[in-house]
Structure formats: C-alpha cells, structure tokens
mmCIF file of C-alpha atoms in Angstrom:
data_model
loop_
_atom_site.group_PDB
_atom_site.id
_atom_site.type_symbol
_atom_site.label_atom_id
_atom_site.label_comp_id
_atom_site.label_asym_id
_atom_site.label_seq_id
_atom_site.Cartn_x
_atom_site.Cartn_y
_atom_site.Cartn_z
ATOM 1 C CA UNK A 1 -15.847 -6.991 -5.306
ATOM 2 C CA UNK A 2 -12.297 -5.509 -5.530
ATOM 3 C CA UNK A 3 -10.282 -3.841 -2.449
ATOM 4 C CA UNK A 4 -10.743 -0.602 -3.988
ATOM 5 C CA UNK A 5 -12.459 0.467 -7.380
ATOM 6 C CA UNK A 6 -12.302 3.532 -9.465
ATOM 7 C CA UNK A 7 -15.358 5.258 -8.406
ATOM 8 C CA UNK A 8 -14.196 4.954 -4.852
ATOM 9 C CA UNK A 9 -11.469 6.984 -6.076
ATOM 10 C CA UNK A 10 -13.699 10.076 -5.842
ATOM 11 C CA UNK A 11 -12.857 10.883 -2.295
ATOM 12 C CA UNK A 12 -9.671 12.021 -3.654
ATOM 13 C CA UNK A 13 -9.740 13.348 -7.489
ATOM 14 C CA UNK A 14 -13.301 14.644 -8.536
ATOM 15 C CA UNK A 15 -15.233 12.942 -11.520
ATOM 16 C CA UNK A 16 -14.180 15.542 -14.136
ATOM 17 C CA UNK A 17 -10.751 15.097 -13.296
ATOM 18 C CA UNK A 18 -10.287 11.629 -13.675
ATOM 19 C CA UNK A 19 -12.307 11.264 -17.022
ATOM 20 C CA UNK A 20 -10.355 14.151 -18.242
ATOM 21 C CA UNK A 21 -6.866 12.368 -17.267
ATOM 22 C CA UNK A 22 -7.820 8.656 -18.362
ATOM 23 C CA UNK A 23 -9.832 9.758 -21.329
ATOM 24 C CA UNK A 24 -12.621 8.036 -19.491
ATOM 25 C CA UNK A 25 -10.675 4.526 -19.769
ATOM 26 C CA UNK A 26 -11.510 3.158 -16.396
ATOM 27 C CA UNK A 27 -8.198 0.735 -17.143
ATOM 28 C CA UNK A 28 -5.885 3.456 -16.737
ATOM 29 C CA UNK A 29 -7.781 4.035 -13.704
ATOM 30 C CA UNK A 30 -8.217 0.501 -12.566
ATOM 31 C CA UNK A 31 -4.364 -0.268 -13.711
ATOM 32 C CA UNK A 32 -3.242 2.309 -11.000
ATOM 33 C CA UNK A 33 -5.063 0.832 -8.972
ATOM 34 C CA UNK A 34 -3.314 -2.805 -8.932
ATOM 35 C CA UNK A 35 0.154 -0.871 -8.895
ATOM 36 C CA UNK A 36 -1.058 1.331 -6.242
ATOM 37 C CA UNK A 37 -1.777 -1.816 -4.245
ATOM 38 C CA UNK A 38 1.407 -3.454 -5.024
ATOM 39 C CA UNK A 39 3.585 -0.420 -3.702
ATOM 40 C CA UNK A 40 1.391 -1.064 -0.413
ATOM 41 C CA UNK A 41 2.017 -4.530 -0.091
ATOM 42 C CA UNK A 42 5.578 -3.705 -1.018
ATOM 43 C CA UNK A 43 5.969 -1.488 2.067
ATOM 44 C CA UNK A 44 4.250 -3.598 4.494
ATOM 45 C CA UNK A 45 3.983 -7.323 2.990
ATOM 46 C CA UNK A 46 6.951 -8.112 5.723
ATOM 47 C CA UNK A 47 5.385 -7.221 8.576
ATOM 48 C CA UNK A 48 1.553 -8.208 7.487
ATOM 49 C CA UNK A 49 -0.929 -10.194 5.903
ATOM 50 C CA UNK A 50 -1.664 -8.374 3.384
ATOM 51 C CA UNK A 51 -3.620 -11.039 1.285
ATOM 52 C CA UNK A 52 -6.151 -10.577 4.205
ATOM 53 C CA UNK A 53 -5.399 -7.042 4.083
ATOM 54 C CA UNK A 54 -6.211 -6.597 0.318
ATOM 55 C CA UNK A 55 -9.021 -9.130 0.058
ATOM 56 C CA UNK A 56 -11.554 -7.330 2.280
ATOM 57 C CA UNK A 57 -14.592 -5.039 1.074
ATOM 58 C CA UNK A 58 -16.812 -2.671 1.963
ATOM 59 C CA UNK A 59 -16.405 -1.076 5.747
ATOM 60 C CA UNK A 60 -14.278 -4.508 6.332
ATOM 61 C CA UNK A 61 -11.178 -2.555 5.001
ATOM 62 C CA UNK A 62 -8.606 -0.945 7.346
ATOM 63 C CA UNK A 63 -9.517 2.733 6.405
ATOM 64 C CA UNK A 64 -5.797 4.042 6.513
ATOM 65 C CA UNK A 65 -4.496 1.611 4.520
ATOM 66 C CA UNK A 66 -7.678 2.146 2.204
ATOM 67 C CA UNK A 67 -7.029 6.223 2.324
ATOM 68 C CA UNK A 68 -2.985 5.381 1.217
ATOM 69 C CA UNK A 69 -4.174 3.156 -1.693
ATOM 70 C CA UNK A 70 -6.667 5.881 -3.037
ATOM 71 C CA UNK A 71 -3.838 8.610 -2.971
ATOM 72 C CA UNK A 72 -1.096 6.078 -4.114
ATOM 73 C CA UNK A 73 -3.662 5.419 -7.378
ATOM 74 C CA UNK A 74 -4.516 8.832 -7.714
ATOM 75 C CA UNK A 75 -0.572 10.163 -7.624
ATOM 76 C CA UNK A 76 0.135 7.265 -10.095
ATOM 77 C CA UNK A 77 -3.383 8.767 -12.446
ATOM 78 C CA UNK A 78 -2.411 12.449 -12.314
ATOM 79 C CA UNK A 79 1.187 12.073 -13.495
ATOM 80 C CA UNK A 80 -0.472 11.385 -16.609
ATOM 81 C CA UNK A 81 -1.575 14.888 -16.857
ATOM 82 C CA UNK A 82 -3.117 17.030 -13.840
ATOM 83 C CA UNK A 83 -5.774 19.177 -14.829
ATOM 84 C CA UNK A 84 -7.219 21.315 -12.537
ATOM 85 C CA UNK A 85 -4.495 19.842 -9.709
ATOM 86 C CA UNK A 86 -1.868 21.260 -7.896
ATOM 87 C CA UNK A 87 0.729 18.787 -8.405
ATOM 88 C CA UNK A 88 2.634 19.780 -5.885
ATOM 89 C CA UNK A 89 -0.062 19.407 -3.267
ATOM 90 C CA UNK A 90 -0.730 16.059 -4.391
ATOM 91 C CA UNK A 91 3.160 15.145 -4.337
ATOM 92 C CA UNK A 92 2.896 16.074 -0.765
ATOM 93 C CA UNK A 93 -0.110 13.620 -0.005
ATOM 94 C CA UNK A 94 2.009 10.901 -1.611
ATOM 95 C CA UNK A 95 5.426 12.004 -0.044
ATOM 96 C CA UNK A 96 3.243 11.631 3.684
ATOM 97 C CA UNK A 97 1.382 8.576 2.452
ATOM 98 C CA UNK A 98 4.663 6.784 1.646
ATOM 99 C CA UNK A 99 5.818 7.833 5.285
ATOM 100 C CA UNK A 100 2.982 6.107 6.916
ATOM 101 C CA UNK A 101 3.774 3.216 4.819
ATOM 102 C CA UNK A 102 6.928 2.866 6.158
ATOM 103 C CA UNK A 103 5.928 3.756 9.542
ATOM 104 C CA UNK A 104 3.633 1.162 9.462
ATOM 105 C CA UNK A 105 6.087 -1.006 8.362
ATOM 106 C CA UNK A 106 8.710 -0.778 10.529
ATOM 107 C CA UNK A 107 6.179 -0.974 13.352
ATOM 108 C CA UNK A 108 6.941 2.570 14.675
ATOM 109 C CA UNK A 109 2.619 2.719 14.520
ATOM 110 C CA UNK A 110 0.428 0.169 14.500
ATOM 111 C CA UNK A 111 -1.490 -0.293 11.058
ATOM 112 C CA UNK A 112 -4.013 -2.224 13.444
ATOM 113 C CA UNK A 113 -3.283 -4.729 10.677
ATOM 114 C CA UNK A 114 -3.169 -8.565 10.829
ATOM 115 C CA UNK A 115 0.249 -9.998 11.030
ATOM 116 C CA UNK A 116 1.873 -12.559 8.920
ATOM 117 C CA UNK A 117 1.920 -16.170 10.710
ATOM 118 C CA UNK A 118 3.111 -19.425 10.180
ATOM 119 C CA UNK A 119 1.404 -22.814 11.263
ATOM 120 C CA UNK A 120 3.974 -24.769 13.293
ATOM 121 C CA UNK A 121 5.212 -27.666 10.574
ATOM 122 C CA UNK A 122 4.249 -25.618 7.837
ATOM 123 C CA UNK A 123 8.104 -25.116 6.897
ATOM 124 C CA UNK A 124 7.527 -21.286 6.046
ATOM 125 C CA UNK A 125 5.331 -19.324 3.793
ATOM 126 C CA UNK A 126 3.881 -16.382 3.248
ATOM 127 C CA UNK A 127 1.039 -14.835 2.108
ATOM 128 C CA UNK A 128 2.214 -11.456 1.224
ATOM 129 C CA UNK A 129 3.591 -12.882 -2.221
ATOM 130 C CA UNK A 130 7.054 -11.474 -0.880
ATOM 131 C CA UNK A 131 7.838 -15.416 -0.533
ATOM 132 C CA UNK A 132 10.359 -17.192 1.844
ATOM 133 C CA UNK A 133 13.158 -18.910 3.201
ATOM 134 C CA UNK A 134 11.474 -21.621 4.560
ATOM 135 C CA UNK A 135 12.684 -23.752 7.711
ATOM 136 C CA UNK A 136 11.447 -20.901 10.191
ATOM 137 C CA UNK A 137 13.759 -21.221 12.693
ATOM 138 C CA UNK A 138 13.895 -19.090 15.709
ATOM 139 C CA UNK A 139 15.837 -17.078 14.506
ATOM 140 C CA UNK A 140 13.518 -16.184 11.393
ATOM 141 C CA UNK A 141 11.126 -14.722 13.782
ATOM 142 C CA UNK A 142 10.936 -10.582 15.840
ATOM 143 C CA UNK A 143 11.989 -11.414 19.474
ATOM 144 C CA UNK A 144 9.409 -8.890 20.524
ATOM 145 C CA UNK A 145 6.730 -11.048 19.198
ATOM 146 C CA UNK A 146 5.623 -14.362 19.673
ATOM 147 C CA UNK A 147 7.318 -17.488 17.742
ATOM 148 C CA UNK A 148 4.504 -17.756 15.097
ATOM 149 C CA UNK A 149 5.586 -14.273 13.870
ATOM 150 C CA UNK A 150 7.548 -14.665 11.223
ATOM 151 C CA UNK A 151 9.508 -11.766 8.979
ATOM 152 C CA UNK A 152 10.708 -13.414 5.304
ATOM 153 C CA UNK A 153 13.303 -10.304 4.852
ATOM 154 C CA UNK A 154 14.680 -10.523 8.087
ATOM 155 C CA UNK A 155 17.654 -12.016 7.312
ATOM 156 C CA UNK A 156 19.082 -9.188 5.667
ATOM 157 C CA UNK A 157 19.687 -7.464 8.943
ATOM 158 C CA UNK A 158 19.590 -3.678 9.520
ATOM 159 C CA UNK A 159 19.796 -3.212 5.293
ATOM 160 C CA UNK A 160 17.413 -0.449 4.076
ATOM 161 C CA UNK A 161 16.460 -0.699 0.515
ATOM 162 C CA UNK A 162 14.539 1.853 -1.324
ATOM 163 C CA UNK A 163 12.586 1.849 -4.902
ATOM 164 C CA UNK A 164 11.514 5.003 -6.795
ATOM 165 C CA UNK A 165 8.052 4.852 -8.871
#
C-alpha cells in the first residue's frame, strides 16, 4: 500500500470535484500525488528520514505530515481547473502548509519525525535521496544533536534557497 492514495484524498477535495478536475484519470490524481510527496521530502529530507517517513501506512503515518501531502496533491490537482473551489482559499492552505514544512524543517517545531542517522563506518549516506558528501566528519553533523545526526546540506552554511512549483 502507498503513503497516501487518491481516495484518501477525500478529506480535502470532495468526490465530484476531483473526477470533474482529472476527468476521472486517477493518474493525474495519483501523479500529484508522487510530486506532492517529493516537495515534502524536499522541505524536510535534511533534517529526516523521510524514506521511513514516506514508507509507512495506515494509522502508522505521522498525521501532519500526512494532512500537508493531501493539500500539497490537492493544490497541485485543482490548478488544473477548480470547480466548485475557492482558489484562493485553497492557495492559503498551501501557502500555511508550505510554512509548516519549513518549520518543520528548520526544527523551529518538532515534526515528531525520525531523524536521518548514520552508522559509525558507514562513510555517509542518506536515505532521503537528497544524497551526500560522505566522510561525516564532525563537522558534518548539528552540535545540538548527537554525533550520529548527520545534515547532507549543511555545508552550505546559513544559504537559503527557495523553488517555486
């Protein structure tokens, strides 16, 4: 079973709605889906694990980051067309979902989320798909964590980069 499926999507755009936008082709649905998911892991693949993250099921999932996904997907389905939806209200729910991302991200609130590690020897890694530099030397990891902590784009610094969809 996937992280998050297009009937699941029904919490957040009714039936009607998305049959009327995807011309009931559950691959427009189920493509939004995958990107929705990828803009997560974009946000917070630095900080977490989110191979674990996206590979749960069922009540296993981290709710939030389940709730984000859903209106990620859905923002992504209704620029398509939006019947029946107030665009604008919808923008909104992204514009706040994509501030929890980030929140979550920078560690300003806890995701309650597992965190990316690295076995000792295992010369780097990650499981986020955001790769890495390998070597994980001390200073590769947050000081405020423990040494097995490790953040791939730290070594940029204080950069901020930002991507429009």
């Amino acid at each position: 079973m996937a992280f998050l499926t297009a009937t699941e999507l029904n919490t957040h755009i009714y039936d009607y709605q998305l049959a009327q936008i995807t011309e009931n082709d559950l691959t427009i649905a189920n493509t939004a889906i995958q990107a929705a998911i990828a803009e997560v892991k974009l946000y917070i693949g630095t900080r977490y694990d989110t191979a674990t993250i996206f590979s749960q099921t069922g009540d296993s999932r981290n709710q939030l980051i389940l709730d984000i996904t859903k209106t990620v997907a859905v923002y992504k389905i209704i620029r398509l067309a939006n019947p029946d939806i107030i665009y604008e209200r919808y923008h909104d729910a992204y514009t706040e979902a994509i501030s929890l991302l980030k929140a979550i991200a920078s560690g300003n609130i806890s995701g309650q989320l597992p965190r990316i590690t690295v076995s000792s020897g295992s010369g780097g890694g990650s499981s986020s798909g955001c790769g890495s530099s390998g070597g994980g030397s001390d200073t590769d990891t947050d000081t405020d964590t423990d040494s097995s902590t490790y953040y791939p784009l730290q070594i940029l610094g204080n950069k901020k980069f930002t991507h429009d969809f």
